Short mmCIF file of C-alpha atoms in Angstrom, two decimals:
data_model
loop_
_atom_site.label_atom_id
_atom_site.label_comp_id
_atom_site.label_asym_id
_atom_site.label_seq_id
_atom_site.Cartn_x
_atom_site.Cartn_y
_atom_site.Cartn_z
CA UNK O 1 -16.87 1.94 -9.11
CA UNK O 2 -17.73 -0.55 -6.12
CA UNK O 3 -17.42 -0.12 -2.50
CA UNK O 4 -16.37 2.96 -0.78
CA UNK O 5 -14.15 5.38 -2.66
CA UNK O 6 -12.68 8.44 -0.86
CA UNK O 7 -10.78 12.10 -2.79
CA UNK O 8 -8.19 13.21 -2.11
CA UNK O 9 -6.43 10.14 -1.01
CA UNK O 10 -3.51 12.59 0.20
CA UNK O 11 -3.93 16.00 1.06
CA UNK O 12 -1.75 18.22 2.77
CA UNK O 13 -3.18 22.00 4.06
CA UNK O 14 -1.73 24.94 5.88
CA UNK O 15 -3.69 26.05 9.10
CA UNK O 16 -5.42 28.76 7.64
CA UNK O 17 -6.80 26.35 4.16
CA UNK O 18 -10.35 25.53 3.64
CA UNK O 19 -10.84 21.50 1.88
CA UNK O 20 -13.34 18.83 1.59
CA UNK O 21 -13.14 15.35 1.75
CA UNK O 22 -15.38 13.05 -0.10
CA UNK O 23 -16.72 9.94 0.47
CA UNK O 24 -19.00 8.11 -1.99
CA UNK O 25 -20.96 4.53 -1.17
CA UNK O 26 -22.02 2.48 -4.42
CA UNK O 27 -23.47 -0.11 -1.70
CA UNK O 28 -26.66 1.11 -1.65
CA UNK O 29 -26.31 1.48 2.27
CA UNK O 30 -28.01 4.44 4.22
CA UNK O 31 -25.79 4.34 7.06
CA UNK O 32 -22.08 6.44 6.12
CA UNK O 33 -20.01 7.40 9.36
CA UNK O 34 -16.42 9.15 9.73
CA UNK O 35 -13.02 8.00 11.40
CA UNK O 36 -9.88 9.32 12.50
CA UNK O 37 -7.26 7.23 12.53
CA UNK O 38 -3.71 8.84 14.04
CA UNK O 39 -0.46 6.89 14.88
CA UNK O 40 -0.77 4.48 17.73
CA UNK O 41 -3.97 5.21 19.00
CA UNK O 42 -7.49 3.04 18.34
CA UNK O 43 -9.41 3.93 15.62
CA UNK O 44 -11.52 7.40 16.93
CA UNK O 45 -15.50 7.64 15.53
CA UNK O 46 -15.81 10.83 14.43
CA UNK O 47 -19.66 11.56 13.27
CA UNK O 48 -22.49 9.40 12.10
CA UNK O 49 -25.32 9.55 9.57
CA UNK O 50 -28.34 7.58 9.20
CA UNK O 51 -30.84 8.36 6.20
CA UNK O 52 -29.06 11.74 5.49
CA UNK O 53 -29.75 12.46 9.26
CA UNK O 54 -26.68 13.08 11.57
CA UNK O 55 -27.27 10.50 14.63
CA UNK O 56 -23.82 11.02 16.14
CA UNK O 57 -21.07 13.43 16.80
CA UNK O 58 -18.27 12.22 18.79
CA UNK O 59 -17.56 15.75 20.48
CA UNK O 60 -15.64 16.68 17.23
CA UNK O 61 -13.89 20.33 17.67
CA UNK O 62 -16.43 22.51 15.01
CA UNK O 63 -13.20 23.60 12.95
CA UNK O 64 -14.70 19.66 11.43
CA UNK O 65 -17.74 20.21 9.58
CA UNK O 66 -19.40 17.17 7.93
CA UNK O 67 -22.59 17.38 5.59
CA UNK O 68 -24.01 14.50 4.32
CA UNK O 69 -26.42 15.86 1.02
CA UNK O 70 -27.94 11.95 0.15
CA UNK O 71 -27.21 8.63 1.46
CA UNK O 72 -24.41 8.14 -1.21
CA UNK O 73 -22.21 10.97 -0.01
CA UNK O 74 -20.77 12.29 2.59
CA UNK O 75 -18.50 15.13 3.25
CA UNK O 76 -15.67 16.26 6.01
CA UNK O 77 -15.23 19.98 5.48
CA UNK O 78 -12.04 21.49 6.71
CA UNK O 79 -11.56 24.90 8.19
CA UNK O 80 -8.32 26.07 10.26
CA UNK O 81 -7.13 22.61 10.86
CA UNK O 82 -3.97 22.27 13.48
CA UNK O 83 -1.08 20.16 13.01
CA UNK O 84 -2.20 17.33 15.62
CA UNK O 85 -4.91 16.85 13.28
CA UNK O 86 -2.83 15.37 10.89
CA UNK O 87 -4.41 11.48 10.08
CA UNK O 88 -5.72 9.25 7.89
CA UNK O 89 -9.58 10.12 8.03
CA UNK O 90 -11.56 7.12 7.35
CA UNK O 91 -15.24 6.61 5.86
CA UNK O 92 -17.42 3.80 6.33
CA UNK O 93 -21.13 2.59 5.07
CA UNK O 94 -23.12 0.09 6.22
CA UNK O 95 -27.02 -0.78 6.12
CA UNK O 96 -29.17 1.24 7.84
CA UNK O 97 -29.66 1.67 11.18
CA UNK O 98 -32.61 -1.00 12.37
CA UNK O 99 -32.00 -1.40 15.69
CA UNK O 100 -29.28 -4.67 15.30
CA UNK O 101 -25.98 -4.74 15.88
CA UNK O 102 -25.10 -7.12 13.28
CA UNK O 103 -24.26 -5.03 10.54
CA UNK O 104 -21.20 -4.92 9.24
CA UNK O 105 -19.24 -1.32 7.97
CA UNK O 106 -17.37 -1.06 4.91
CA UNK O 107 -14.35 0.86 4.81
CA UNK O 108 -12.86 3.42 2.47
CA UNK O 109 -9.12 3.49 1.63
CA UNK O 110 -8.97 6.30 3.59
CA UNK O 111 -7.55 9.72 2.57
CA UNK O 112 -3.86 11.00 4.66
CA UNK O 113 -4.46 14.59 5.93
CA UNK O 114 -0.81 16.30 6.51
CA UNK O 115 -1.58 19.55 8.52
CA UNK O 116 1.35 22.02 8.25
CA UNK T 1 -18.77 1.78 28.09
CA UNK T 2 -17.58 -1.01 25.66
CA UNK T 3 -13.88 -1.36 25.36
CA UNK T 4 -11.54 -3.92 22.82
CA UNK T 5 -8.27 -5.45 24.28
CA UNK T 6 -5.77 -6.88 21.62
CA UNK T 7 -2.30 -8.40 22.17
CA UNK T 8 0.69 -5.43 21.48
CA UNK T 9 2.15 -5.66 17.98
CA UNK T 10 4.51 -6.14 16.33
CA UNK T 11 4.22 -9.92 16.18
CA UNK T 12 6.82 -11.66 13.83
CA UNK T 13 6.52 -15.18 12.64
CA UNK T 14 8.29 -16.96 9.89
CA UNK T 15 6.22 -17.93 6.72
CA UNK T 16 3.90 -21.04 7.44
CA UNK T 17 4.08 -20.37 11.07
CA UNK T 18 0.79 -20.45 13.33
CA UNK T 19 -0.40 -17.42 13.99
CA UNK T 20 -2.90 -16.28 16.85
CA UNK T 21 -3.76 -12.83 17.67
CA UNK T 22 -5.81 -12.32 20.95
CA UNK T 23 -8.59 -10.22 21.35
CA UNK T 24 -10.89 -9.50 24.60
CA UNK T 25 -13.94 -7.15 24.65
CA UNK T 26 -16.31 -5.63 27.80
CA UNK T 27 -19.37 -4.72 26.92
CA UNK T 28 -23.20 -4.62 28.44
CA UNK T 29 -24.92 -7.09 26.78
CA UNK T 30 -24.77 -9.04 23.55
CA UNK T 31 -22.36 -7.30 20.65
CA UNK T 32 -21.22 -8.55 17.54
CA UNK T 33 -17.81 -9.21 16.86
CA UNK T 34 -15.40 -8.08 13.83
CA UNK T 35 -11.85 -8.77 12.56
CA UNK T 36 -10.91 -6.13 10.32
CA UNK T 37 -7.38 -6.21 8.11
CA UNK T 38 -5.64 -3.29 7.00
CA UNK T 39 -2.76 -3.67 4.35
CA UNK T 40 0.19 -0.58 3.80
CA UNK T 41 -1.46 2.05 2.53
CA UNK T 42 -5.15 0.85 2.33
CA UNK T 43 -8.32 1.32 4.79
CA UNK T 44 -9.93 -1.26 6.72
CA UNK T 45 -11.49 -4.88 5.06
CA UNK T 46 -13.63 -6.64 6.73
CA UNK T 47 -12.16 -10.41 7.27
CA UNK T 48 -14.60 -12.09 9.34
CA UNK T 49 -17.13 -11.41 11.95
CA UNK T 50 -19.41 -13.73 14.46
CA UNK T 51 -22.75 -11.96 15.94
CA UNK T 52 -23.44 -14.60 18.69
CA UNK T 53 -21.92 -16.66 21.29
CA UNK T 54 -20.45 -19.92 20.25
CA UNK T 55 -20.13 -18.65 16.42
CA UNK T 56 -16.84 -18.74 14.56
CA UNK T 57 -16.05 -16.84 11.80
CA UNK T 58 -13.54 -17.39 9.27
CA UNK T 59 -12.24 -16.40 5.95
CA UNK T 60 -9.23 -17.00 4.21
CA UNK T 61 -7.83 -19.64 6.40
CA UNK T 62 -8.27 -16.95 9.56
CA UNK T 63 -10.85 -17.87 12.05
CA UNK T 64 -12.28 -16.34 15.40
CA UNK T 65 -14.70 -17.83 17.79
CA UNK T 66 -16.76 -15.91 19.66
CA UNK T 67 -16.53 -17.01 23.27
CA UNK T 68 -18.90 -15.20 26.01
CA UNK T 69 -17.82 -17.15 28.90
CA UNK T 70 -13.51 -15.86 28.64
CA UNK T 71 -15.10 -12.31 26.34
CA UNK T 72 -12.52 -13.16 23.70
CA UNK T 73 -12.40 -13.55 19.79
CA UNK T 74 -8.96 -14.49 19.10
CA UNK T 75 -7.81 -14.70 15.47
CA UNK T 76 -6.05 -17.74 14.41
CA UNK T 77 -4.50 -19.18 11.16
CA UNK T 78 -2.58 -22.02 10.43
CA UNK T 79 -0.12 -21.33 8.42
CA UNK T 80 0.61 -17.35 7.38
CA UNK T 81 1.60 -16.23 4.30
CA UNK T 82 4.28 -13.08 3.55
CA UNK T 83 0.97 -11.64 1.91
CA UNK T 84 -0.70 -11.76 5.10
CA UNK T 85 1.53 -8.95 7.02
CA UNK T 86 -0.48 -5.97 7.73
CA UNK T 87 -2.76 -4.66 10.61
CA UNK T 88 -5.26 -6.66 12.69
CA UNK T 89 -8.53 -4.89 14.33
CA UNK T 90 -10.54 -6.22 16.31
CA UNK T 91 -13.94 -4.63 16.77
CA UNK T 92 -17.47 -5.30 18.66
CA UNK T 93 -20.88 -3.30 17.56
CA UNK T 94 -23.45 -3.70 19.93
CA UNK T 95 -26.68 -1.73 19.95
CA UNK T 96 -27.15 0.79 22.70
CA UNK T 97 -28.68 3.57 20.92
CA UNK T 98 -25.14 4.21 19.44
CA UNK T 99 -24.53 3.04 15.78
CA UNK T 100 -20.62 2.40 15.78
CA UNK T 101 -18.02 0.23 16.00
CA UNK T 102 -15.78 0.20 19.37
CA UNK T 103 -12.23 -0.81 18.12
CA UNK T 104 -9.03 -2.29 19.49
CA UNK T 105 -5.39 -0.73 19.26
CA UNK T 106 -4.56 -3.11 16.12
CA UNK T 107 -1.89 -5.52 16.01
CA UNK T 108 0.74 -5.49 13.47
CA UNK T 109 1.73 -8.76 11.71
CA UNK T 110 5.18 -8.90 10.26
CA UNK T 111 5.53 -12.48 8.21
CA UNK T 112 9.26 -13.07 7.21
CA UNK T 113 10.04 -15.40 4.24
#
């Protein structure tokens, strides 16, 4: 595997489920950071992890729960979602964090969360 | 804050036409600057990026120069391809204690044979 691969690439989940999402960087970055993406608005940042360390949360309602157990992982865990939530949830990688702004972030293919 | 302007989609062209996509940014000081595709069904590639004034990036016949004095990185390409249709981000990263990218709305690119 290269890149950034993310499982499920589809999921769909009542209100009351509990799911994960994964994300896994064979990069060898230590930066990994999560996206929403819904229809016609910009791309939202959703959290942000540098060396296993969370450096960012983007005022992310707590039913969103990510976890981040080595700088190869990262996880968005799911609890009584609600139906605007429905979007493709993106994960990205890049080097980490030194201070620059040059980096550039490497995208997963995303995975399509359905909330019914 | 830091905020991305692109051009409203959908943008048609016929196949060879020339294609440019603009993009203006605000920020505080001195941010990078991204292109990022995204085909049906796939996340975001990188397709070029510039990280100082006066730079162009390109890649794949696209190209974007980064222009402090107008704030703009506009995507151009001479002649597009069907393969080309998708989504175009544009995107700035610029260090103020905050380790993300700030993106556009995307523009969608619709090349007809």
């Amino acid at each position: 595997e290269t890149g950034v691969t993310q499982t499920p690439r589809h999921l769909v989940m009542g209100m009351t489920n509990k799911k994960s999402l994964k994300c896994e960087q064979h990069l060898g970055h230590n930066a990994m950071y999560w996206y929403k993406q819904s229809a016609k608005k910009p791309l939202e940042l959703m959290f942000v992890y540098n060396f296993k360390e969370q450096t960012e949360n983007n005022s992310v309602p707590s039913r969103f729960s990510p976890e981040c157990p080595n700088s190869s992982h990262l996880f968005l865990h799911l609890h009584t979602l609600q139906p605007e939530d429905s979007a493709l949830y993106l994960c990205a990688s890049s080097q980490a964090w030194d201070g620059g702004s040059t980096d550039t972030q490497y995208f997963g293919p995303g995975t399509r969360l359905t909330v019914l | 804050g830091n905020s991305v302007t692109q051009m409203e989609g959908p943008v048609t062209l016929s196949e060879e036409a020339f294609l440019t996509i603009n993009c203006t940014y605000t920020a505080t000081g001195y941010p990078s600057l991204f292109w990022y595709v995204q085909y049906p069904g796939e996340g975001l590639q990188l397709l070029l990026k510039a990280t100082k004034a006066d730079d162009k990036g390109s890649n794949k016949g696209f190209e974007a120069t980064y222009r402090k004095e107008t704030t703009s990185f506009h995507l151009e390409k001479g002649s597009v391809q069907v393969s080309d249709s998708a989504v175009y981000f544009c995107a700035l990263s610029e260090y103020t204690g905050r380790r993300a990218l700030t993106f556009g709305s995307g523009t969608r690119l619709q090349v007809q044979p």
